[in-house]
mmCIF file with all atom_site columns, C-alpha atoms in Angstrom:
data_model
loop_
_atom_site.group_PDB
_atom_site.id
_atom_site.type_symbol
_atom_site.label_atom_id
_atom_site.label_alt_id
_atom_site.label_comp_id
_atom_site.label_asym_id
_atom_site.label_entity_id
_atom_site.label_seq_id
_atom_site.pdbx_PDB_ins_code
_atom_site.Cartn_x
_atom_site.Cartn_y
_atom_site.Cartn_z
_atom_site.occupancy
_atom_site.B_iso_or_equiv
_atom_site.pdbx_formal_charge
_atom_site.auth_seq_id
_atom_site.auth_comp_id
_atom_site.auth_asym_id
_atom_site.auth_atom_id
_atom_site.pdbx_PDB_model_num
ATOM 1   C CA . UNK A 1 1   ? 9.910  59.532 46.205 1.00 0.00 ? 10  UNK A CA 1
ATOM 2   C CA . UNK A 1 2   ? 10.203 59.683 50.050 1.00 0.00 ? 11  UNK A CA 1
ATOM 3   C CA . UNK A 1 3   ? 11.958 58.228 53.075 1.00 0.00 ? 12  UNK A CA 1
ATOM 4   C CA . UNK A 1 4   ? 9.016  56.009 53.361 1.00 0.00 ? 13  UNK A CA 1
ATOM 5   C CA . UNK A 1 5   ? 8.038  55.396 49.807 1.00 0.00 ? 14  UNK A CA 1
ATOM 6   C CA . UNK A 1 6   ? 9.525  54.204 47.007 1.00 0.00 ? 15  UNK A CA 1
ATOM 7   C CA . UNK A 1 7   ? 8.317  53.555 42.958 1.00 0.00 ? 16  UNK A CA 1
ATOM 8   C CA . UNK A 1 8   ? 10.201 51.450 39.946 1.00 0.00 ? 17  UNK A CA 1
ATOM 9   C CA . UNK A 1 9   ? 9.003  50.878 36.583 1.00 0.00 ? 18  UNK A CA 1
ATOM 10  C CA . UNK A 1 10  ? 10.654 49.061 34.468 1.00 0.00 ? 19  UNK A CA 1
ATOM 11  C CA . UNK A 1 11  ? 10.055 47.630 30.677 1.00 0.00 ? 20  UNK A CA 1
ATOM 12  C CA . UNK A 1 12  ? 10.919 46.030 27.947 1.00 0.00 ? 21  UNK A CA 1
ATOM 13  C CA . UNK A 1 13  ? 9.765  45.134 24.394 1.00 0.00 ? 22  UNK A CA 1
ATOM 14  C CA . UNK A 1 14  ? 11.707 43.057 21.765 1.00 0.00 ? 23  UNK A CA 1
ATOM 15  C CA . UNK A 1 15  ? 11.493 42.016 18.173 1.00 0.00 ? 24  UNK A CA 1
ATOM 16  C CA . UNK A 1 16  ? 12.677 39.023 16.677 1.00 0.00 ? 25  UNK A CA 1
ATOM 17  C CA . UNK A 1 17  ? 12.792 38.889 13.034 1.00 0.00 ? 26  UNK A CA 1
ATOM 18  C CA . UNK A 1 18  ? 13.438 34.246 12.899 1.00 0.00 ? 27  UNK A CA 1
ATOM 19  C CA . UNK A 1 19  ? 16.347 32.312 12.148 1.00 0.00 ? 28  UNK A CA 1
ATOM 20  C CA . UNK A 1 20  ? 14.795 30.169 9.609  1.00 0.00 ? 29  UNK A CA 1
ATOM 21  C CA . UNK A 1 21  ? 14.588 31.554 6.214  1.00 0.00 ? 30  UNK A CA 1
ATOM 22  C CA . UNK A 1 22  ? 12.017 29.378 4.421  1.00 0.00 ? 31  UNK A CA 1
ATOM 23  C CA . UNK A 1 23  ? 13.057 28.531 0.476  1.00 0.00 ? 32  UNK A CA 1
ATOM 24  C CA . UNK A 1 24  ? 9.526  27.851 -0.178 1.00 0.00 ? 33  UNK A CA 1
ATOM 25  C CA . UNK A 1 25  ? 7.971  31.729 0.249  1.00 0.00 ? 34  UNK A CA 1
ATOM 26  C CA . UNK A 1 26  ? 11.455 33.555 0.881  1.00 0.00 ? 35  UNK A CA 1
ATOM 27  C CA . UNK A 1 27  ? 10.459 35.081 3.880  1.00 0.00 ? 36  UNK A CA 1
ATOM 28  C CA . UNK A 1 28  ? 11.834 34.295 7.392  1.00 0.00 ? 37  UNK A CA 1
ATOM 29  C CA . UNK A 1 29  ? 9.905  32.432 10.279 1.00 0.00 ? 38  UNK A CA 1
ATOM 30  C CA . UNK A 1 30  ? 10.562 31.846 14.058 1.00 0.00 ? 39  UNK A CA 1
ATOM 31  C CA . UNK A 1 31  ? 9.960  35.427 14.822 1.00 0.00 ? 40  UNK A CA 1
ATOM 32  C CA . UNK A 1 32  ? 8.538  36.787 17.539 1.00 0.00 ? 41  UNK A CA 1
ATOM 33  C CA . UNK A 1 33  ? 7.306  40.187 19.529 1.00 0.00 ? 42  UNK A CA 1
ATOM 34  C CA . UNK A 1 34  ? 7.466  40.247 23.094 1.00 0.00 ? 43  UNK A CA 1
ATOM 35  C CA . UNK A 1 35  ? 6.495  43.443 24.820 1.00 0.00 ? 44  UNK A CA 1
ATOM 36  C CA . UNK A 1 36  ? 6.802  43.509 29.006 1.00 0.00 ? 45  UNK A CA 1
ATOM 37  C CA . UNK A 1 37  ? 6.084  46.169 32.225 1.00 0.00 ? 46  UNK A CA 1
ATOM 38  C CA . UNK A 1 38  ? 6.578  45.906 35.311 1.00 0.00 ? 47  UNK A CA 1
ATOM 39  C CA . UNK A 1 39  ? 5.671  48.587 38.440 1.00 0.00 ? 48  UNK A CA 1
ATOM 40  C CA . UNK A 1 40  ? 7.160  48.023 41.801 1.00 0.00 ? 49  UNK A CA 1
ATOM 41  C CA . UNK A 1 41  ? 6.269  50.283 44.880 1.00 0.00 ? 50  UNK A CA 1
ATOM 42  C CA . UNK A 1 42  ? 7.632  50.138 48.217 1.00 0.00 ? 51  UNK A CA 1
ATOM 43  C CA . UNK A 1 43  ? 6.185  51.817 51.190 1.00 0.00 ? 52  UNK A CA 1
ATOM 44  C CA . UNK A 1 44  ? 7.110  51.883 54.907 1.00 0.00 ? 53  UNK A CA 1
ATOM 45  C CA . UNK A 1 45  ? 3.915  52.846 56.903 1.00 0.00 ? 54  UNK A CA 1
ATOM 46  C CA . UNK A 1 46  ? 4.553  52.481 60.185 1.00 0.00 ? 55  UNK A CA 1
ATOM 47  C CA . UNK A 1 47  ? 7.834  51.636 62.409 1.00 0.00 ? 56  UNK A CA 1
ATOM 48  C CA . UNK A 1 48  ? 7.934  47.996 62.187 1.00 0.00 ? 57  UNK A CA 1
ATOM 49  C CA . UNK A 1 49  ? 5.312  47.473 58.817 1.00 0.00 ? 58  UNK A CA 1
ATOM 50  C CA . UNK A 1 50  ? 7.165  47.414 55.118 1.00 0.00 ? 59  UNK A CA 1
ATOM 51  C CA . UNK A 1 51  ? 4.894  46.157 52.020 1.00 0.00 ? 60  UNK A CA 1
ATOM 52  C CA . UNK A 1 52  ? 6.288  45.505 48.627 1.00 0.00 ? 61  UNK A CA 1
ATOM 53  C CA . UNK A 1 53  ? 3.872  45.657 45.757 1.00 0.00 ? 62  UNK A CA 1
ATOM 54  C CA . UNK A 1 54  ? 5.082  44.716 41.957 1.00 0.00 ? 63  UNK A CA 1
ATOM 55  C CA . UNK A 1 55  ? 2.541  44.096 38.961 1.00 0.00 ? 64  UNK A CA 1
ATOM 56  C CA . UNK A 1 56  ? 3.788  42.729 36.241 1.00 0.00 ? 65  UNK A CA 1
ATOM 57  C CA . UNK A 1 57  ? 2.345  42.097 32.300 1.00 0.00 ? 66  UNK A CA 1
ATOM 58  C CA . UNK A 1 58  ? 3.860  40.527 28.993 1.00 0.00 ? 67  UNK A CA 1
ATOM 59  C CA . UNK A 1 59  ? 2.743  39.809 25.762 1.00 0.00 ? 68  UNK A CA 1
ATOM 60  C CA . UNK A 1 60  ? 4.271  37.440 22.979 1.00 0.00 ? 69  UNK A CA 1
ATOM 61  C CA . UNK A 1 61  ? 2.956  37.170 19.185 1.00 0.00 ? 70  UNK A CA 1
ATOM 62  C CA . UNK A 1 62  ? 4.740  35.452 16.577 1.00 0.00 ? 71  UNK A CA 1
ATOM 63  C CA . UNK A 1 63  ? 5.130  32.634 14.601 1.00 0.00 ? 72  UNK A CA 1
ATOM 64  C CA . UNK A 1 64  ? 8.375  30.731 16.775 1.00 0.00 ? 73  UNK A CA 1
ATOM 65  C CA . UNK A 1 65  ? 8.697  28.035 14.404 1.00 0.00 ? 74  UNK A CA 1
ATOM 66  C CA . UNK A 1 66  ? 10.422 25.034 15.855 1.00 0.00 ? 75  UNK A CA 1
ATOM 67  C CA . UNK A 1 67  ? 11.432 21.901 14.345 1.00 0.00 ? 76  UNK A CA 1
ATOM 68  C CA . UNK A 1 68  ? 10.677 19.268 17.290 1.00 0.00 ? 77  UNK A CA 1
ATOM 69  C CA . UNK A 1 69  ? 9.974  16.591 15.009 1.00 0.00 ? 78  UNK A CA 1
ATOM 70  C CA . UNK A 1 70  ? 12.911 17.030 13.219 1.00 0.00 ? 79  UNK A CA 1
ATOM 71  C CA . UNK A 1 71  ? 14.257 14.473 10.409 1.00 0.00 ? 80  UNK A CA 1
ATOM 72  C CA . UNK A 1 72  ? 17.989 13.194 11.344 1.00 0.00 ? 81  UNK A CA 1
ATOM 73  C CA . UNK A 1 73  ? 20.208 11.443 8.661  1.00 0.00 ? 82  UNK A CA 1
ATOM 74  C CA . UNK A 1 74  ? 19.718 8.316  11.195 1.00 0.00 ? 83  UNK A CA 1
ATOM 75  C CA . UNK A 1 75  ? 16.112 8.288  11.145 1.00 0.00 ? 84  UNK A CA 1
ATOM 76  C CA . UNK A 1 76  ? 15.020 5.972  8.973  1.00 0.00 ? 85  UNK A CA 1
ATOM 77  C CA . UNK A 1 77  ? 16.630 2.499  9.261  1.00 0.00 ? 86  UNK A CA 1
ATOM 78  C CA . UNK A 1 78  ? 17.163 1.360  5.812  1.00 0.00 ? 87  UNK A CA 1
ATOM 79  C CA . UNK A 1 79  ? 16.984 3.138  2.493  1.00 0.00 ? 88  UNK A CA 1
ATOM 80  C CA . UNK A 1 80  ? 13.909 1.788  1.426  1.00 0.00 ? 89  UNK A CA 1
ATOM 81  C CA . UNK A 1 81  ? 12.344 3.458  4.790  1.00 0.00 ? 90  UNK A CA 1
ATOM 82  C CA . UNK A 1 82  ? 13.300 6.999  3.787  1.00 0.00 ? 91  UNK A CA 1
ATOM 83  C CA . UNK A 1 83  ? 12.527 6.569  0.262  1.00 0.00 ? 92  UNK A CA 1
ATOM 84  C CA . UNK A 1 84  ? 8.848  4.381  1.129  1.00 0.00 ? 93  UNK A CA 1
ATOM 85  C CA . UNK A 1 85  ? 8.714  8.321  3.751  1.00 0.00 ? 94  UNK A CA 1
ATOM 86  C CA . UNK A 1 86  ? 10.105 10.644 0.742  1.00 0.00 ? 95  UNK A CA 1
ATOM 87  C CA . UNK A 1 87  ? 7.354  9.515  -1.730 1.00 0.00 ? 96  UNK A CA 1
ATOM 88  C CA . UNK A 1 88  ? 4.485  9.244  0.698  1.00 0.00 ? 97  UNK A CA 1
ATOM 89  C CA . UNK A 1 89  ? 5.524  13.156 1.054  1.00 0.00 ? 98  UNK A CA 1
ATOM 90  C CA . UNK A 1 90  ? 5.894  13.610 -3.106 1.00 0.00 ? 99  UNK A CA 1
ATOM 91  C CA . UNK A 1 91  ? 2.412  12.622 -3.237 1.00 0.00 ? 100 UNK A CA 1
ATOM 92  C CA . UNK A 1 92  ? 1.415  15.744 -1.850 1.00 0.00 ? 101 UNK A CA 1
ATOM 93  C CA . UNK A 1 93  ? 3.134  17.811 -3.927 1.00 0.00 ? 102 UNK A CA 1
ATOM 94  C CA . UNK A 1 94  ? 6.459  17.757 -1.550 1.00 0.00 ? 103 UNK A CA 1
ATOM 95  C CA . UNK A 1 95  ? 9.127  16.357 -3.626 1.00 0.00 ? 104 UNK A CA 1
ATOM 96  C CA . UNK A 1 96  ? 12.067 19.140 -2.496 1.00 0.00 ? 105 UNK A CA 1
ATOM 97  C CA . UNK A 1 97  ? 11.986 17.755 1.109  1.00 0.00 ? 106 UNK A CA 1
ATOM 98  C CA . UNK A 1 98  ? 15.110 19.395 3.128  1.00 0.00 ? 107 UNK A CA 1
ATOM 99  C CA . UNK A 1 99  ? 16.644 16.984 5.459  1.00 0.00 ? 108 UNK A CA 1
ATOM 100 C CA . UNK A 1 100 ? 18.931 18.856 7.095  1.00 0.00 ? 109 UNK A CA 1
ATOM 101 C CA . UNK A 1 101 ? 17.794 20.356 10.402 1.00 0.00 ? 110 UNK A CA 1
ATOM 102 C CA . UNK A 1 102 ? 21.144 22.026 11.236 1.00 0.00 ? 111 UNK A CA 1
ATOM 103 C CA . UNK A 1 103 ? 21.474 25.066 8.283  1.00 0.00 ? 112 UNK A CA 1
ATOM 104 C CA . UNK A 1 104 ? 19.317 27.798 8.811  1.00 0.00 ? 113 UNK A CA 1
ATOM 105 C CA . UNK A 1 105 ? 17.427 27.432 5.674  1.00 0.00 ? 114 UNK A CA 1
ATOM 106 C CA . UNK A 1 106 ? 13.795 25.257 5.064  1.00 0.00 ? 115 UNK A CA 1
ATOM 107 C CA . UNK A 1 107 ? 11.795 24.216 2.843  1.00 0.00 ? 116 UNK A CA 1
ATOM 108 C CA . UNK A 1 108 ? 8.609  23.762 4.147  1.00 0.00 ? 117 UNK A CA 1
ATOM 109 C CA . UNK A 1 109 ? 4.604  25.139 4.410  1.00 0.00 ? 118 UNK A CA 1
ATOM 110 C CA . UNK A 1 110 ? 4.882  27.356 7.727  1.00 0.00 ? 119 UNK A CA 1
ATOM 111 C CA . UNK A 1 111 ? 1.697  28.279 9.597  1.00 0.00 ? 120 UNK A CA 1
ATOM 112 C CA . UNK A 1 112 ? 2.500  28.282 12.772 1.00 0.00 ? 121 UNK A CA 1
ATOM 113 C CA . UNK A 1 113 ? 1.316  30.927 14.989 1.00 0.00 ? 122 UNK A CA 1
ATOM 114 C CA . UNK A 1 114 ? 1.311  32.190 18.683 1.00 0.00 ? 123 UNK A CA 1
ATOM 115 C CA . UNK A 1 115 ? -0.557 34.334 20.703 1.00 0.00 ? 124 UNK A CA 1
ATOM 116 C CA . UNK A 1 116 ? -0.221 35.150 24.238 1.00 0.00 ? 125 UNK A CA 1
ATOM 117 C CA . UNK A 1 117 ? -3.785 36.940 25.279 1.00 0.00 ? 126 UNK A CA 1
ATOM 118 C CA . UNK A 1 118 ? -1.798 38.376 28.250 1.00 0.00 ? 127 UNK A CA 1
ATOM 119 C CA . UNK A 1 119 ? 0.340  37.514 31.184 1.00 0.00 ? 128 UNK A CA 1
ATOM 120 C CA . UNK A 1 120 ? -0.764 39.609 34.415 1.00 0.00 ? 129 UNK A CA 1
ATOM 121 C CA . UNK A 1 121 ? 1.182  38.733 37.165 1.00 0.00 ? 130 UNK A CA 1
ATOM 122 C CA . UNK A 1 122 ? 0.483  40.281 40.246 1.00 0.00 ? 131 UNK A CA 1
ATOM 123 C CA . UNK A 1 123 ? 2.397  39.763 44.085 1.00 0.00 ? 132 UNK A CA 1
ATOM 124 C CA . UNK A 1 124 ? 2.564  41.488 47.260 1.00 0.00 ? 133 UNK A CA 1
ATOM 125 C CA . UNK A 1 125 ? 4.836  40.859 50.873 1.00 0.00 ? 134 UNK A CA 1
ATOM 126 C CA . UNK A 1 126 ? 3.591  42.627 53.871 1.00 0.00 ? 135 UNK A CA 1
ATOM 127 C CA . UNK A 1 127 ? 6.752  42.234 56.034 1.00 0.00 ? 136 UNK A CA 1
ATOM 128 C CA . UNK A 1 128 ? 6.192  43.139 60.357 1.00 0.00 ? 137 UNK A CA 1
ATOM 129 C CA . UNK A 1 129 ? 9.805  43.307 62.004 1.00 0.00 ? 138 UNK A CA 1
ATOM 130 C CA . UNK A 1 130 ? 9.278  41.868 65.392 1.00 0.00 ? 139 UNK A CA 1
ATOM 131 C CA . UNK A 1 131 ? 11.098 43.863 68.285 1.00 0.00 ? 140 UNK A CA 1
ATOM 132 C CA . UNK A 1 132 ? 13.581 40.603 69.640 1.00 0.00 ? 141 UNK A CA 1
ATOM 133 C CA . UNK A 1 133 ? 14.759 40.703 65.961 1.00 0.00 ? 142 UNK A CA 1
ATOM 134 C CA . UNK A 1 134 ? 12.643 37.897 63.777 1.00 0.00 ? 143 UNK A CA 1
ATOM 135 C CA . UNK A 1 135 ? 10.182 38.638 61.512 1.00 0.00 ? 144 UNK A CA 1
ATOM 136 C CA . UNK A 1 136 ? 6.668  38.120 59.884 1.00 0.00 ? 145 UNK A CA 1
ATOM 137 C CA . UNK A 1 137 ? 6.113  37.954 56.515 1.00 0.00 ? 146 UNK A CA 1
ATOM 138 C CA . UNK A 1 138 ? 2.647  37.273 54.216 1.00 0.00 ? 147 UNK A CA 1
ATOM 139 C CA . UNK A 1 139 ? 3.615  36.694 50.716 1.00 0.00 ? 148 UNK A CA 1
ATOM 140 C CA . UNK A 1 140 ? 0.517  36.846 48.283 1.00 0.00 ? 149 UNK A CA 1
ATOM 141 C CA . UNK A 1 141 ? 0.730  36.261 44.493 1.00 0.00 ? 150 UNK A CA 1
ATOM 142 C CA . UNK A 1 142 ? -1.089 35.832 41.736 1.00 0.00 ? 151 UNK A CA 1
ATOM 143 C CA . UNK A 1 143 ? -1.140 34.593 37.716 1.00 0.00 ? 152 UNK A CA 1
ATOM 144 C CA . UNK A 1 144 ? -2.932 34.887 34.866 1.00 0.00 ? 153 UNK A CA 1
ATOM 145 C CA . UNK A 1 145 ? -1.857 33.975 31.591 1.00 0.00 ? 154 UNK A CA 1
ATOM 146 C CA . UNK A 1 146 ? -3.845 32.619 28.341 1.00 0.00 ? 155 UNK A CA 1
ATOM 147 C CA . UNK A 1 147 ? -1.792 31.757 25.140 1.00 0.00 ? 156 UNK A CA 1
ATOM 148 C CA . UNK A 1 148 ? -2.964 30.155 22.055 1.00 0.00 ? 157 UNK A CA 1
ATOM 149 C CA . UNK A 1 149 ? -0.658 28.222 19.079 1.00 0.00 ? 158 UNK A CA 1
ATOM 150 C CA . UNK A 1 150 ? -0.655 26.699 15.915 1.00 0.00 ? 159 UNK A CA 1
ATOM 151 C CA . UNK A 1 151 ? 2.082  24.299 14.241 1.00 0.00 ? 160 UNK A CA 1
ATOM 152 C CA . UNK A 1 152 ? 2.512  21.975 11.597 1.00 0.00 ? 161 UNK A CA 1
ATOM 153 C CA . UNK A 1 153 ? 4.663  18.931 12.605 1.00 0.00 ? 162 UNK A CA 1
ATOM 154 C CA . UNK A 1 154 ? 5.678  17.289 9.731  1.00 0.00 ? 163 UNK A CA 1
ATOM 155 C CA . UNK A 1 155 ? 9.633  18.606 8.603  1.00 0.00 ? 164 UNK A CA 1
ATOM 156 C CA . UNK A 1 156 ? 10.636 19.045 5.325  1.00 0.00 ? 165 UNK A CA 1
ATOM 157 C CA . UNK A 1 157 ? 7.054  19.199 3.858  1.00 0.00 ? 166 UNK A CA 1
ATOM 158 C CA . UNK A 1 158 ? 6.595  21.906 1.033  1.00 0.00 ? 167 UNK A CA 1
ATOM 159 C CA . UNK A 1 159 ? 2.410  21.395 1.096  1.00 0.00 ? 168 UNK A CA 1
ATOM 160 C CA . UNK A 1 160 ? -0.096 21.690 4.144  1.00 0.00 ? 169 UNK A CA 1
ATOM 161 C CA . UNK A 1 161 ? -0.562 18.476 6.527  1.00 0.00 ? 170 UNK A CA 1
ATOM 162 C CA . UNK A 1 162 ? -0.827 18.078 9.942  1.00 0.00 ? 171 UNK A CA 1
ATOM 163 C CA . UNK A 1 163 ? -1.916 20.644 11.923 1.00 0.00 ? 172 UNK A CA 1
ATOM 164 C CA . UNK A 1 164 ? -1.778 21.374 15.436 1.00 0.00 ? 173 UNK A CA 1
ATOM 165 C CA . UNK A 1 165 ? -4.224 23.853 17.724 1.00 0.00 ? 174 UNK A CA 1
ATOM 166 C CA . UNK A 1 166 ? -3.433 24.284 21.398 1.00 0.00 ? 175 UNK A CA 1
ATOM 167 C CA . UNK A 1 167 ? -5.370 26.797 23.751 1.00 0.00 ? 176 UNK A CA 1
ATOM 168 C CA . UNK A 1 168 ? -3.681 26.872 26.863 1.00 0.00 ? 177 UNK A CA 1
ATOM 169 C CA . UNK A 1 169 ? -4.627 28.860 30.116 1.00 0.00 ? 178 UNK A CA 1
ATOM 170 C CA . UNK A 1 170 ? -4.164 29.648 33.457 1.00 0.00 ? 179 UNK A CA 1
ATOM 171 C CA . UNK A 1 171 ? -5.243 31.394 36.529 1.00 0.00 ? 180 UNK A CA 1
ATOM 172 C CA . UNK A 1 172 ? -3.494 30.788 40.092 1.00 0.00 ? 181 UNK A CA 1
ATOM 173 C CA . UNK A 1 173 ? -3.507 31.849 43.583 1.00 0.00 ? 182 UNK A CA 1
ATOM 174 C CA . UNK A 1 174 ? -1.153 31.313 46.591 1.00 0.00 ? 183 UNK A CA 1
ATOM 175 C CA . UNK A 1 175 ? -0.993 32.797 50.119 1.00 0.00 ? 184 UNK A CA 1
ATOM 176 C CA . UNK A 1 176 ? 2.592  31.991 52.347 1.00 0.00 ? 185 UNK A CA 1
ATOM 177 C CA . UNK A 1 177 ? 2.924  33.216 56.443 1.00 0.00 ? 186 UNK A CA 1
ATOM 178 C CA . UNK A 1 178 ? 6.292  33.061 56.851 1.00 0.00 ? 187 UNK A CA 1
ATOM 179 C CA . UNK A 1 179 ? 7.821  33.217 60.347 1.00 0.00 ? 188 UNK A CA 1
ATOM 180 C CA . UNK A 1 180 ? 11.776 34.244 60.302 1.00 0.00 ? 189 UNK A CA 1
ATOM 181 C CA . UNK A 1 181 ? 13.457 33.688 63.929 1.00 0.00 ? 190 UNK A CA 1
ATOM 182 C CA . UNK A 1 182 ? 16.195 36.258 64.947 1.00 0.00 ? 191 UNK A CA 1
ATOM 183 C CA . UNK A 1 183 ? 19.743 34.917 65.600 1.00 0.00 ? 192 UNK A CA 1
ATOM 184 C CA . UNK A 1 184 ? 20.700 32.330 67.652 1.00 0.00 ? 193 UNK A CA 1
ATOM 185 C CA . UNK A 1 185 ? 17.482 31.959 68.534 1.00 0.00 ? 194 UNK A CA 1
ATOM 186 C CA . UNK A 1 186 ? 16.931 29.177 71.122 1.00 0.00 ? 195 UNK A CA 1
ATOM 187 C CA . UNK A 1 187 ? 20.429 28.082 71.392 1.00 0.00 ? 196 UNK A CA 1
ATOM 188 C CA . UNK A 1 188 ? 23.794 30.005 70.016 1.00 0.00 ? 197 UNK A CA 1
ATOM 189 C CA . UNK A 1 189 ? 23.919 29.939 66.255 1.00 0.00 ? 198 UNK A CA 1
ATOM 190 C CA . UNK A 1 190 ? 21.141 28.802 65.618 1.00 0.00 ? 199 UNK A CA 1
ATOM 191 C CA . UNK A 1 191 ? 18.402 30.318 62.850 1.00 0.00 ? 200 UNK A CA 1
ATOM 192 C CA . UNK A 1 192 ? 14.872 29.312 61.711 1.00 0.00 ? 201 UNK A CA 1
ATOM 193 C CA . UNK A 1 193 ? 12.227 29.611 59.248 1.00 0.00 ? 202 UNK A CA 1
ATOM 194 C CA . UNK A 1 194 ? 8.745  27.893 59.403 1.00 0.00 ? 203 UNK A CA 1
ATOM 195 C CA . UNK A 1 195 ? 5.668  29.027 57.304 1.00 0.00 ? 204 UNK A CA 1
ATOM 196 C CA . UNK A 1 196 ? 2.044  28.065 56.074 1.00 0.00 ? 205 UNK A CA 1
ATOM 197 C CA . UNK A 1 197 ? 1.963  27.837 52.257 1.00 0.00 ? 206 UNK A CA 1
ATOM 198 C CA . UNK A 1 198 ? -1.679 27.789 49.917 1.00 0.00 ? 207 UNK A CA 1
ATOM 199 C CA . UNK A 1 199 ? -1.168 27.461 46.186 1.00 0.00 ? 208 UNK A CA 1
ATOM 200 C CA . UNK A 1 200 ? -4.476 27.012 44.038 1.00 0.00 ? 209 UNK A CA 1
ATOM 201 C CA . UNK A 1 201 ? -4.873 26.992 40.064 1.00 0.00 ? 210 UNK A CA 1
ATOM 202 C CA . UNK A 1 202 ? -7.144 26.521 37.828 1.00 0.00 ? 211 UNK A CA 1
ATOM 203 C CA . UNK A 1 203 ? -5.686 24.995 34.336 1.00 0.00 ? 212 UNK A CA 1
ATOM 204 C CA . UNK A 1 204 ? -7.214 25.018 30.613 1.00 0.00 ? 213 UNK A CA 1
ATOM 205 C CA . UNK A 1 205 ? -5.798 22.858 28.428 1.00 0.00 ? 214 UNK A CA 1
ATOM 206 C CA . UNK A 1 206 ? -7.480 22.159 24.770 1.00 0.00 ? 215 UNK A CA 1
ATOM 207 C CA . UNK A 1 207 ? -5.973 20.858 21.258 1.00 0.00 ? 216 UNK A CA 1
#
């Protein structure tokens, strides 16, 4: 915008239809929406003063189906321990359990959701260029973020069982002085950096 001024914004949004298609309602799962913007100014207000200013903010929404607890051919020790698992699972109604995690196909009740409230992310670096060549700098920054979920962890099952709620949150602060020494500073070849660092966050975490 100027000699002394300068302005970037920058976003982007994506969405993510899921790999899985899911034999049991035909649709596909482990999609998501993720929308993000950022604005980044730059200003030089005096001779030796630079600040750099960037706020940032996200959003996520989907269903992301993952399969952590995933059933592997080597699972179950014997025969008998995969068929005792199979027909705990048939009397639920799941007897068309899929236990292959490797295709892109399932067969199994999906009702997972997520929900990122937001993501604000917000930092700043006042920079003052000392006149023997070092430099100054306060870095400031700060976080908030809030993002809810919902899973079912049992693979392969066709009916509702277990289900998971997480409520997860955040909110942080930190503060760093940083000194930068010019070069060869003391003795030849010789370059330094010492600092002062605060960090401080305050961390929800429900299921």
């Amino acid at each position: 915008l100027s000699e002394n001024f300068a302005m970037r914004v920058a976003a982007i949004g994506e969405s993510f239809g899921g790999l899985y298609e899911n034999d049991v309602t035909g649709d596909n799962v482990g999609g998501v929406d993720t929308g993000a913007i950022r604005l980044s100014a730059r200003a030089r207000f005096a001779e030796n003063w630079t600040d750099i200013l960037r706020i940032g903010y996200s959003k996520r929404q989907g269903n992301e189906y993952f399969t952590p607890y995933a059933l592997m051919p080597d699972s179950f020790p014997t025969d008998a321990g995969r068929a005792l698992y199979l027909s705990r699972l048939a009397a639920i109604g799941s007897d068309a359990v899929d236990l292959d995690p490797f295709d892109t196909h399932i067969n199994q009740f999906v009702d997972d959701e997520l929900d990122e409230k937001d993501n604000t992310v917000i930092s700043n670096q006042l920079s003052y260029e000392l006149s023997g060549g070092g430099e100054i700098r306060l870095i400031s920054g700060y976080n908030d973020w809030a993002i809810g979920q919902r899973g079912h962890h049992v693979f392969g099952a066709e009916t509702p069982t277990l289900i998971q709620f997480q409520y997860t949150s955040s909110e942080s602060t930190s503060h760093e002085l940083q000194f930068i020494s010019p070069e060869n500073f003391l003795v030849d070849r010789l370059t330094a950096v010492a600092g002062l660092y605060y960090y401080n966050e305050d961390l929800v975490i429900e299921e």
